[in-house]
Amino acid sequence: MNLEGKRVLVVGSGKSGVAAAELLRKKGITFVLFDGNKDLDVTALIEKNPVFAGAEILLGELAPEDMARIDLVVLSPGVPTDLPMVNELRNRQIPIWGEIELAYHFAKGRIIAITGTNGKTTTTSLVGEIMANYFDDVKVVGNIGIPYTSVAANTTEDTVTVAEISSFQLETTHEFAPEVTAILNITPDHLNRHHTMECYIETKESITKNQTAGDTCVLNYEDEVLRRFGETLQTKVVFFSSKRKLEKGLYLDGEDIFYADGTTDTKVINVNELNILGKHNYENVMAAVGMSVSFGVPMDKIVEVLKRFQAVEHRIEYVTEKRGVKFYNDSKGTNPDAAIQGIRAMNRPTLLIGGGYDKQSEYDEWIESFDGKVKKLVLIGQTKEKIAECAKKHGFEDVILCDTFEEAIDTCYANAVSGDAVLLSPACASWGMFANYEERGRIFKEYVRNLAE
């Protein structure tokens, strides 16, 4: 689609909408901003984001006559694709893109894209560092916090872009065709948005829809959905496994990670040489190695980065030690499966802070994973009663309900003794109490660092 002379509707005035508008303005394309908040302070918005100055801004509802003047819609990832307004735009045969698709339309160079329920940010960060250790021009973008649209205009044929792609972003891709993709795992999440697991799985798997036979998809062999999916692909498939030896792919054997090319099994690294904890992180490492090898990076350049790579902020991140109590920030554990990995990584008795926004998750497996390691479960937010009830159903009685985040942290510290850990790993989204999981994690770190010894 040639956008020259077209009129583009940018839906959403947050970070993604701002970056989309900036890219359109750089390319000389007319855009109209729409935000569903009819009370939005337009003057303040323009002061904060000058890119909107001079643009037409529509608030509250989109009238039929407004829709009639639009050639393309760019939807922010946080806007559900089944809203009545979006359905009406779709019925009018107006193309609906997300910021990933818009960026891809203008971007140059080679692309690696990573999705999955958990581990995306760690794996994307690791792959980004590996690429930067070998290529001169590397951009790390997407759900990791840097809109792809914010860098697309600065890419060249020599650019390597590593993108973390969420299911929300995949809903609005059309031509997006990465050279190498990875789907790390698929467990229930965002069912309030996707409604069914079938829809969620299909959305995740769509990251490969435009790949060709010469491209590569890296998949988790121990995820039954992905193992079956791998058999249907026309692309090259690289599997990784934390449970068994593979004839081809990456596998964990004891404490060693191996890469098998079909003829030779090469030891990549011993897990004790890594700076990140837990089997889930060893899976992330294997996925990163699989992608990097497929992209042509020499193994010695990969291993250099594996040995120095540190944990991603908000993902089982060590914060501080007070009175012999260690504090860990796993605010990115925004669903039960991610929070299970946080528990598994703890190697001492743990006081756990959980709860938050209800994404219609079930918490049974999370509670079962406590396995005698969790001393107390301290709960906050919209889901606290639901989780407490689930815990008691599974025979876990050491539950404390708190009204505020600070009260929860104080309660954990008061009940902890030297040798314990306090872990923030909520198994829930942050919305309602915080703007996002990053804010939740930052407040946690700042608060615990100021606790009295």
CSV table of C-alpha atoms in Angstrom, one decimal:
chain,number,residue,atom,x,y,z
A,1,MET,CA,0.0,0.0,0.0
A,2,ASN,CA,1.5,3.3,-1.1
A,3,LEU,CA,0.7,5.8,1.7
A,4,GLU,CA,1.6,8.9,-0.4
A,5,GLY,CA,-1.4,11.2,-0.4
A,6,LYS,CA,-3.3,9.0,2.0
A,7,ARG,CA,-5.0,10.1,5.2
A,8,VAL,CA,-4.1,7.9,8.3
A,9,LEU,CA,-6.1,7.7,11.5
A,10,VAL,CA,-3.8,7.1,14.5
A,11,VAL,CA,-5.8,5.6,17.3
A,12,GLY,CA,-4.4,6.2,20.8
A,13,SER,CA,-2.3,9.1,22.1
A,14,GLY,CA,0.1,7.1,24.3
A,15,LYS,CA,3.7,6.1,23.5
A,16,SER,CA,2.8,3.9,20.5
A,17,GLY,CA,0.5,6.6,19.0
A,18,VAL,CA,3.1,9.3,19.5
A,19,ALA,CA,5.8,7.2,17.7
A,20,ALA,CA,3.4,6.3,14.9
A,21,ALA,CA,2.5,10.0,14.4
A,22,GLU,CA,6.2,11.0,14.4
A,23,LEU,CA,7.0,8.5,11.7
A,24,LEU,CA,4.1,9.6,9.5
A,25,ARG,CA,5.1,13.2,9.9
A,26,LYS,CA,8.7,12.4,8.9
A,27,LYS,CA,7.4,10.7,5.8
A,28,GLY,CA,5.1,13.7,5.0
A,29,ILE,CA,1.9,11.7,5.4
A,30,THR,CA,-1.3,13.3,6.8
A,31,PHE,CA,-2.6,11.9,10.0
A,32,VAL,CA,-5.6,12.4,12.2
A,33,LEU,CA,-5.4,11.6,15.9
A,34,PHE,CA,-8.3,9.8,17.6
A,35,ASP,CA,-8.5,9.1,21.4
A,36,GLY,CA,-11.6,7.6,23.0
A,37,ASN,CA,-11.1,9.8,26.1
A,38,LYS,CA,-13.5,12.7,25.3
A,39,ASP,CA,-12.1,14.7,28.3
A,40,LEU,CA,-8.5,14.6,27.1
A,41,ASP,CA,-6.7,17.9,27.7
A,42,VAL,CA,-5.6,18.6,24.1
A,43,THR,CA,-3.5,21.6,25.0
A,44,ALA,CA,-1.5,19.6,27.6
A,45,LEU,CA,-1.2,16.7,25.1
A,46,ILE,CA,0.3,18.9,22.4
A,47,GLU,CA,2.7,20.6,24.9
A,48,LYS,CA,3.9,17.1,25.9
A,49,ASN,CA,3.9,15.8,22.3
A,50,PRO,CA,4.5,18.6,19.8
A,51,VAL,CA,4.1,16.1,17.0
A,52,PHE,CA,0.3,16.5,17.4
A,53,ALA,CA,0.5,20.3,16.8
A,54,GLY,CA,-1.4,21.2,13.7
A,55,ALA,CA,-3.0,17.8,13.3
A,56,GLU,CA,-6.7,17.2,13.4
A,57,ILE,CA,-7.6,15.6,16.8
A,58,LEU,CA,-10.9,13.7,17.3
A,59,LEU,CA,-12.0,12.7,20.8
A,60,GLY,CA,-14.7,10.5,22.3
A,61,GLU,CA,-16.5,8.9,19.3
A,62,LEU,CA,-15.6,8.6,15.6
A,63,ALA,CA,-18.5,9.8,13.5
A,64,PRO,CA,-19.4,8.1,10.1
A,65,GLU,CA,-18.3,11.2,8.2
A,66,ASP,CA,-14.9,11.0,9.9
A,67,MET,CA,-14.5,7.4,9.0
A,68,ALA,CA,-15.4,8.2,5.4
A,69,ARG,CA,-12.3,10.5,5.1
A,70,ILE,CA,-9.8,7.8,6.3
A,71,ASP,CA,-7.6,5.6,4.1
A,72,LEU,CA,-5.7,3.6,6.8
A,73,VAL,CA,-6.0,3.1,10.6
A,74,VAL,CA,-3.0,2.6,12.8
A,75,LEU,CA,-4.1,1.0,16.1
A,76,SER,CA,-2.2,1.2,19.3
A,77,PRO,CA,-1.6,-2.3,20.8
A,78,GLY,CA,-3.7,-1.5,23.9
A,79,VAL,CA,-6.8,-0.9,21.8
A,80,PRO,CA,-8.9,-4.1,21.4
A,81,THR,CA,-9.4,-5.1,17.8
A,82,ASP,CA,-13.1,-6.1,18.4
A,83,LEU,CA,-14.4,-2.7,19.6
A,84,PRO,CA,-17.5,-1.6,17.7
A,85,MET,CA,-15.6,1.3,16.2
A,86,VAL,CA,-12.9,-1.0,14.9
A,87,ASN,CA,-15.4,-3.4,13.5
A,88,GLU,CA,-17.1,-0.5,11.7
A,89,LEU,CA,-13.8,0.6,10.2
A,90,ARG,CA,-13.2,-2.9,9.1
A,91,ASN,CA,-16.6,-3.2,7.6
A,92,ARG,CA,-15.8,-0.2,5.5
A,93,GLN,CA,-12.8,-2.1,4.1
A,94,ILE,CA,-10.4,0.4,5.7
A,95,PRO,CA,-7.0,-1.4,6.3
A,96,ILE,CA,-6.1,-1.7,10.0
A,97,TRP,CA,-2.5,-1.8,10.9
A,98,GLY,CA,-0.6,-1.8,14.2
A,99,GLU,CA,2.6,0.1,14.9
A,100,ILE,CA,4.7,-3.0,14.0
A,101,GLU,CA,3.1,-3.1,10.5
A,102,LEU,CA,3.5,0.7,10.0
A,103,ALA,CA,7.2,0.5,11.0
A,104,TYR,CA,7.8,-2.5,8.8
A,105,HIS,CA,6.3,-0.6,5.8
A,106,PHE,CA,9.1,2.0,6.1
A,107,ALA,CA,12.0,0.0,7.7
A,108,LYS,CA,15.0,-1.5,5.9
A,109,GLY,CA,17.4,-4.2,6.8
A,110,ARG,CA,17.0,-7.7,8.4
A,111,ILE,CA,14.6,-8.6,11.2
A,112,ILE,CA,14.5,-11.1,14.1
A,113,ALA,CA,11.1,-11.3,16.0
A,114,ILE,CA,10.4,-13.0,19.3
A,115,THR,CA,7.0,-13.8,20.9
A,116,GLY,CA,5.7,-16.2,23.5
A,117,THR,CA,3.8,-15.9,26.8
A,118,ASN,CA,6.9,-15.6,29.0
A,119,GLY,CA,10.6,-14.9,28.5
A,120,LYS,CA,10.2,-12.5,25.6
A,121,THR,CA,12.0,-9.5,27.2
A,122,THR,CA,15.0,-11.5,28.5
A,123,THR,CA,15.4,-13.3,25.2
A,124,THR,CA,15.0,-10.2,23.1
A,125,SER,CA,17.5,-8.3,25.2
A,126,LEU,CA,20.0,-11.2,25.0
A,127,VAL,CA,19.6,-11.6,21.2
A,128,GLY,CA,20.0,-7.8,20.9
A,129,GLU,CA,23.3,-7.9,22.8
A,130,ILE,CA,24.5,-10.9,20.7
A,131,MET,CA,23.7,-9.1,17.5
A,132,ALA,CA,25.4,-5.9,18.7
A,133,ASN,CA,28.5,-8.0,19.4
A,134,TYR,CA,28.7,-9.0,15.7
A,135,PHE,CA,26.8,-6.4,13.6
A,136,ASP,CA,27.5,-2.6,13.5
A,137,ASP,CA,23.9,-1.3,13.4
A,138,VAL,CA,21.4,-3.1,15.7
A,139,LYS,CA,18.0,-1.8,16.9
A,140,VAL,CA,16.1,-3.5,19.8
A,141,VAL,CA,12.4,-2.6,19.6
A,142,GLY,CA,8.8,-3.6,20.2
A,143,ASN,CA,7.0,-4.7,23.3
A,144,ILE,CA,10.3,-4.2,25.2
A,145,GLY,CA,9.4,-0.5,25.5
A,146,ILE,CA,10.9,1.1,22.3
A,147,PRO,CA,8.3,1.5,19.5
A,148,TYR,CA,9.5,0.1,16.2
A,149,THR,CA,8.1,3.2,14.6
A,150,SER,CA,10.5,5.4,16.6
A,151,VAL,CA,13.5,3.9,14.8
A,152,ALA,CA,12.1,2.7,11.4
A,153,ALA,CA,13.1,5.9,9.6
A,154,ASN,CA,16.7,5.5,10.7
A,155,THR,CA,17.2,2.0,9.4
A,156,THR,CA,19.4,1.1,6.4
A,157,GLU,CA,20.0,-2.1,4.5
A,158,ASP,CA,22.7,-2.9,7.0
A,159,THR,CA,20.4,-2.6,10.1
A,160,VAL,CA,19.5,-5.6,12.1
A,161,THR,CA,16.3,-5.1,14.1
A,162,VAL,CA,15.4,-7.4,17.0
A,163,ALA,CA,11.8,-7.1,18.0
A,164,GLU,CA,9.8,-8.3,20.9
A,165,ILE,CA,6.3,-8.8,19.6
A,166,SER,CA,3.2,-9.3,21.9
A,167,SER,CA,0.0,-11.0,20.9
A,168,PHE,CA,-1.7,-7.6,20.9
A,169,GLN,CA,0.8,-6.4,18.3
A,170,LEU,CA,0.5,-9.6,16.2
A,171,GLU,CA,-3.2,-9.0,15.8
A,172,THR,CA,-2.5,-6.1,13.4
A,173,THR,CA,0.3,-7.4,11.3
A,174,HIS,CA,-0.2,-8.2,7.6
A,175,GLU,CA,3.0,-8.1,5.5
A,176,PHE,CA,5.4,-8.3,8.5
A,177,ALA,CA,8.0,-10.9,7.6
A,178,PRO,CA,11.0,-11.5,9.9
A,179,GLU,CA,13.9,-13.6,8.6
A,180,VAL,CA,14.1,-15.4,12.0
A,181,THR,CA,11.3,-15.8,14.5
A,182,ALA,CA,10.9,-17.6,17.8
A,183,ILE,CA,7.8,-18.6,19.8
A,184,LEU,CA,9.2,-19.4,23.3
A,185,ASN,CA,6.1,-21.0,24.9
A,186,ILE,CA,2.3,-20.6,25.0
A,187,THR,CA,0.4,-20.7,28.3
A,188,PRO,CA,-3.0,-19.0,29.2
A,189,ASP,CA,-2.7,-15.2,29.2
A,190,HIS,CA,-4.7,-12.2,28.1
A,191,LEU,CA,-7.9,-14.3,27.7
A,192,ASN,CA,-9.8,-11.1,28.6
A,193,ARG,CA,-8.6,-9.8,25.2
A,194,HIS,CA,-8.4,-13.0,23.1
A,195,HIS,CA,-11.4,-14.7,24.8
A,196,THR,CA,-10.3,-18.3,23.9
A,197,MET,CA,-7.0,-20.2,24.0
A,198,GLU,CA,-7.4,-21.2,20.4
A,199,CYS,CA,-7.5,-17.5,19.4
A,200,TYR,CA,-4.5,-16.7,21.6
A,201,ILE,CA,-2.5,-19.6,20.1
A,202,GLU,CA,-3.4,-18.7,16.6
A,203,THR,CA,-2.4,-15.1,17.2
A,204,LYS,CA,1.0,-16.1,18.6
A,205,GLU,CA,1.7,-18.5,15.7
A,206,SER,CA,0.9,-15.8,13.2
A,207,ILE,CA,4.4,-14.4,13.7
A,208,THR,CA,5.5,-17.0,11.1
A,209,LYS,CA,2.7,-16.4,8.5
A,210,ASN,CA,4.8,-14.5,6.0
A,211,GLN,CA,8.0,-16.4,6.4
A,212,THR,CA,9.3,-18.4,3.5
A,213,ALA,CA,11.2,-21.7,3.1
A,214,GLY,CA,14.6,-19.9,3.6
A,215,ASP,CA,13.6,-18.4,6.9
A,216,THR,CA,13.8,-19.9,10.4
A,217,CYS,CA,11.5,-20.4,13.3
A,218,VAL,CA,12.8,-21.4,16.7
A,219,LEU,CA,10.4,-23.3,18.9
A,220,ASN,CA,10.2,-24.9,22.4
A,221,TYR,CA,10.1,-28.7,21.9
A,222,GLU,CA,8.6,-29.2,25.4
A,223,ASP,CA,5.6,-27.1,24.5
A,224,GLU,CA,3.2,-29.6,22.9
A,225,VAL,CA,1.3,-26.9,21.0
A,226,LEU,CA,4.6,-25.6,19.5
A,227,ARG,CA,6.0,-29.1,18.8
A,228,ARG,CA,2.9,-29.8,16.7
A,229,PHE,CA,3.0,-26.4,15.1
A,230,GLY,CA,6.6,-27.0,14.0
A,231,GLU,CA,5.6,-30.0,12.0
A,232,THR,CA,3.2,-27.8,9.9
A,233,LEU,CA,5.8,-25.1,9.0
A,234,GLN,CA,7.5,-24.8,5.6
A,235,THR,CA,10.3,-22.7,7.2
A,236,LYS,CA,13.5,-24.2,8.7
A,237,VAL,CA,12.6,-25.2,12.3
A,238,VAL,CA,15.1,-25.1,15.2
A,239,PHE,CA,13.8,-26.7,18.4
A,240,PHE,CA,15.2,-26.3,21.9
A,241,SER,CA,14.6,-28.6,24.9
A,242,SER,CA,15.4,-28.4,28.6
A,243,LYS,CA,14.3,-32.0,29.2
A,244,ARG,CA,15.8,-34.2,26.5
A,245,LYS,CA,18.7,-34.6,24.0
A,246,LEU,CA,17.7,-33.5,20.5
A,247,GLU,CA,19.3,-34.8,17.3
A,248,LYS,CA,19.1,-31.3,15.9
A,249,GLY,CA,18.7,-28.1,17.9
A,250,LEU,CA,19.6,-26.9,21.4
A,251,TYR,CA,19.3,-29.0,24.5
A,252,LEU,CA,20.2,-29.0,28.2
A,253,ASP,CA,22.1,-32.0,29.4
A,254,GLY,CA,22.8,-31.8,33.1
A,255,GLU,CA,24.3,-28.4,33.5
A,256,ASP,CA,25.6,-28.0,30.0
A,257,ILE,CA,23.8,-26.5,26.9
A,258,PHE,CA,24.6,-28.2,23.6
A,259,TYR,CA,23.9,-27.3,20.0
A,260,ALA,CA,23.4,-30.2,17.6
A,261,ASP,CA,23.6,-29.6,13.9
A,262,GLY,CA,22.7,-33.2,12.9
A,263,THR,CA,26.2,-34.4,12.7
A,264,THR,CA,28.1,-32.8,15.6
A,265,ASP,CA,27.0,-31.9,19.2
A,266,THR,CA,28.9,-28.8,20.3
A,267,LYS,CA,28.9,-27.7,23.9
A,268,VAL,CA,27.8,-24.1,24.1
A,269,ILE,CA,28.2,-23.2,27.8
A,270,ASN,CA,27.8,-24.5,31.3
A,271,VAL,CA,24.8,-22.9,33.1
A,272,ASN,CA,27.0,-22.0,36.0
A,273,GLU,CA,28.9,-19.6,33.7
A,274,LEU,CA,25.6,-17.7,33.2
A,275,ASN,CA,24.5,-14.7,35.4
A,276,ILE,CA,20.7,-15.6,35.1
A,277,LEU,CA,18.9,-18.1,37.3
A,278,GLY,CA,16.4,-20.9,36.6
A,279,LYS,CA,15.6,-23.5,34.0
A,280,HIS,CA,13.2,-21.0,32.2
A,281,ASN,CA,16.3,-18.7,31.6
A,282,TYR,CA,18.3,-21.7,30.3
A,283,GLU,CA,15.4,-22.1,27.8
A,284,ASN,CA,15.7,-18.4,26.9
A,285,VAL,CA,19.4,-18.8,26.4
A,286,MET,CA,18.9,-21.8,24.1
A,287,ALA,CA,16.3,-19.9,22.1
A,288,ALA,CA,18.7,-17.0,21.7
A,289,VAL,CA,21.5,-19.2,20.6
A,290,GLY,CA,19.2,-20.9,18.1
A,291,MET,CA,18.2,-17.6,16.6
A,292,SER,CA,21.7,-16.2,16.5
A,293,VAL,CA,23.2,-19.3,14.9
A,294,SER,CA,20.4,-19.2,12.3
A,295,PHE,CA,21.2,-15.6,11.6
A,296,GLY,CA,24.9,-16.3,10.9
A,297,VAL,CA,26.5,-15.2,14.1
A,298,PRO,CA,29.7,-17.3,15.0
A,299,MET,CA,29.4,-19.3,18.2
A,300,ASP,CA,32.4,-17.7,19.9
A,301,LYS,CA,30.7,-14.3,19.5
A,302,ILE,CA,27.5,-15.7,21.0
A,303,VAL,CA,29.3,-17.2,24.0
A,304,GLU,CA,31.1,-14.0,24.8
A,305,VAL,CA,27.7,-12.3,25.4
A,306,LEU,CA,26.2,-15.3,27.3
A,307,LYS,CA,29.0,-15.0,29.9
A,308,ARG,CA,28.4,-11.4,30.6
A,309,PHE,CA,24.6,-11.0,30.1
A,310,GLN,CA,22.8,-9.8,33.3
A,311,ALA,CA,19.1,-10.3,34.3
A,312,VAL,CA,16.6,-8.0,32.7
A,313,GLU,CA,15.1,-5.4,35.0
A,314,HIS,CA,11.9,-6.5,36.7
A,315,ARG,CA,12.5,-10.2,35.9
A,316,ILE,CA,13.8,-12.0,39.0
A,317,GLU,CA,16.0,-9.0,39.6
A,318,TYR,CA,18.1,-9.0,42.8
A,319,VAL,CA,17.5,-5.6,44.6
A,320,THR,CA,19.1,-5.5,48.0
A,321,GLU,CA,19.7,-7.4,51.3
A,322,LYS,CA,18.5,-6.1,54.6
A,323,ARG,CA,19.0,-7.9,57.9
A,324,GLY,CA,20.0,-11.0,56.0
A,325,VAL,CA,16.7,-10.9,53.9
A,326,LYS,CA,17.2,-10.7,50.1
A,327,PHE,CA,14.7,-8.8,48.0
A,328,TYR,CA,13.8,-9.8,44.4
A,329,ASN,CA,11.8,-7.8,41.9
A,330,ASP,CA,9.9,-10.0,39.5
A,331,SER,CA,7.2,-7.4,38.6
A,332,LYS,CA,7.3,-8.7,35.1
A,333,GLY,CA,5.7,-11.9,36.4
A,334,THR,CA,2.3,-10.6,35.2
A,335,ASN,CA,0.6,-14.0,34.8
A,336,PRO,CA,0.7,-17.3,36.8
A,337,ASP,CA,3.1,-19.1,34.5
A,338,ALA,CA,5.6,-16.3,34.6
A,339,ALA,CA,5.3,-16.2,38.4
A,340,ILE,CA,5.9,-19.9,38.7
A,341,GLN,CA,9.3,-19.3,37.1
A,342,GLY,CA,10.0,-16.7,39.8
A,343,ILE,CA,9.2,-19.2,42.6
A,344,ARG,CA,11.3,-21.9,41.0
A,345,ALA,CA,14.3,-19.6,40.8
A,346,MET,CA,14.2,-18.9,44.6
A,347,ASN,CA,16.7,-20.9,46.6
A,348,ARG,CA,15.6,-19.8,50.2
A,349,PRO,CA,12.4,-19.6,52.2
A,350,THR,CA,10.3,-16.9,50.4
A,351,LEU,CA,7.7,-14.4,51.4
A,352,LEU,CA,5.7,-13.7,48.2
A,353,ILE,CA,3.8,-10.6,47.2
A,354,GLY,CA,1.0,-11.4,44.7
A,355,GLY,CA,-2.2,-10.0,43.3
A,356,GLY,CA,-3.3,-7.1,41.0
A,357,TYR,CA,-5.5,-6.7,38.0
A,358,ASP,CA,-7.7,-9.6,37.0
A,359,LYS,CA,-6.9,-10.9,33.5
A,360,GLN,CA,-9.3,-13.9,34.2
A,361,SER,CA,-6.3,-16.2,35.0
A,362,GLU,CA,-6.5,-19.3,37.1
A,363,TYR,CA,-4.0,-19.6,39.9
A,364,ASP,CA,-4.1,-23.3,40.8
A,365,GLU,CA,-0.8,-24.2,39.2
A,366,TRP,CA,0.9,-21.2,40.7
A,367,ILE,CA,-0.2,-22.1,44.2
A,368,GLU,CA,0.8,-25.8,43.6
A,369,SER,CA,4.3,-24.6,42.6
A,370,PHE,CA,5.0,-23.2,46.1
A,371,ASP,CA,6.2,-26.6,47.0
A,372,GLY,CA,7.0,-25.7,50.7
A,373,LYS,CA,9.2,-22.8,49.6
A,374,VAL,CA,6.7,-20.0,50.2
A,375,LYS,CA,6.4,-19.1,53.9
A,376,LYS,CA,3.7,-16.4,53.5
A,377,LEU,CA,1.6,-15.2,50.6
A,378,VAL,CA,0.8,-11.5,50.9
A,379,LEU,CA,-1.9,-10.3,48.5
A,380,ILE,CA,-3.0,-7.0,47.1
A,381,GLY,CA,-5.2,-5.6,44.4
A,382,GLN,CA,-8.4,-6.7,42.6
A,383,THR,CA,-7.5,-10.4,42.7
A,384,LYS,CA,-6.5,-10.8,46.3
A,385,GLU,CA,-9.7,-12.5,47.5
A,386,LYS,CA,-9.8,-14.8,44.4
A,387,ILE,CA,-6.2,-15.9,45.0
A,388,ALA,CA,-6.7,-16.3,48.7
A,389,GLU,CA,-9.6,-18.6,48.1
A,390,CYS,CA,-7.6,-20.6,45.5
A,391,ALA,CA,-4.7,-20.9,48.0
A,392,LYS,CA,-7.0,-22.2,50.8
A,393,LYS,CA,-8.5,-24.7,48.4
A,394,HIS,CA,-5.0,-26.1,47.8
A,395,GLY,CA,-4.3,-26.2,51.6
A,396,PHE,CA,-2.1,-23.1,51.7
A,397,GLU,CA,-3.3,-21.1,54.8
A,398,ASP,CA,-0.5,-18.6,55.3
A,399,VAL,CA,-2.2,-15.8,53.5
A,400,ILE,CA,-2.3,-12.1,54.4
A,401,LEU,CA,-4.5,-9.5,52.6
A,402,CYS,CA,-3.2,-5.9,52.4
A,403,ASP,CA,-4.8,-2.7,51.2
A,404,THR,CA,-1.7,-1.1,49.8
A,405,PHE,CA,1.5,-2.1,48.1
A,406,GLU,CA,3.6,-0.5,50.9
A,407,GLU,CA,1.7,-2.4,53.5
A,408,ALA,CA,2.4,-5.6,51.7
A,409,ILE,CA,6.2,-4.9,51.6
A,410,ASP,CA,6.2,-3.9,55.3
A,411,THR,CA,4.3,-7.1,56.2
A,412,CYS,CA,6.8,-9.3,54.4
A,413,TYR,CA,9.7,-7.5,56.0
A,414,ALA,CA,8.2,-7.8,59.5
A,415,ASN,CA,7.6,-11.5,59.0
A,416,ALA,CA,11.0,-12.3,57.4
A,417,VAL,CA,14.1,-13.6,59.2
A,418,SER,CA,17.7,-13.7,58.1
A,419,GLY,CA,18.1,-16.3,55.3
A,420,ASP,CA,14.6,-15.5,53.8
A,421,ALA,CA,13.8,-13.9,50.5
A,422,VAL,CA,11.0,-11.4,49.8
A,423,LEU,CA,9.8,-11.8,46.2
A,424,LEU,CA,7.5,-9.5,44.3
A,425,SER,CA,6.0,-11.8,41.6
A,426,PRO,CA,2.4,-10.9,41.4
A,427,ALA,CA,1.0,-13.4,38.8
A,428,CYS,CA,-1.2,-10.4,37.7
A,429,ALA,CA,-1.1,-7.3,35.6
A,430,SER,CA,-0.4,-4.0,37.4
A,431,TRP,CA,-3.3,-2.0,36.0
A,432,GLY,CA,-5.6,-0.3,38.5
A,433,MET,CA,-2.7,0.3,41.0
A,434,PHE,CA,0.1,1.2,38.7
A,435,ALA,CA,0.5,2.5,35.1
A,436,ASN,CA,2.5,-0.6,34.2
A,437,TYR,CA,4.7,-3.4,35.6
A,438,GLU,CA,7.8,-1.2,35.3
A,439,GLU,CA,6.3,1.4,37.6
A,440,ARG,CA,5.3,-1.3,40.1
A,441,GLY,CA,8.9,-2.7,40.0
A,442,ARG,CA,10.5,0.7,40.4
A,443,ILE,CA,8.4,1.6,43.4
A,444,PHE,CA,9.2,-1.8,45.0
A,445,LYS,CA,12.9,-1.3,44.5
A,446,GLU,CA,12.9,2.2,45.8
A,447,TYR,CA,10.8,1.3,48.8
A,448,VAL,CA,12.8,-1.8,49.9
A,449,ARG,CA,16.1,0.1,49.5
A,450,ASN,CA,14.8,2.6,52.0
A,451,LEU,CA,13.7,0.0,54.6
A,452,ALA,CA,15.5,0.4,58.0
A,453,GLU,CA,18.1,-2.2,58.8
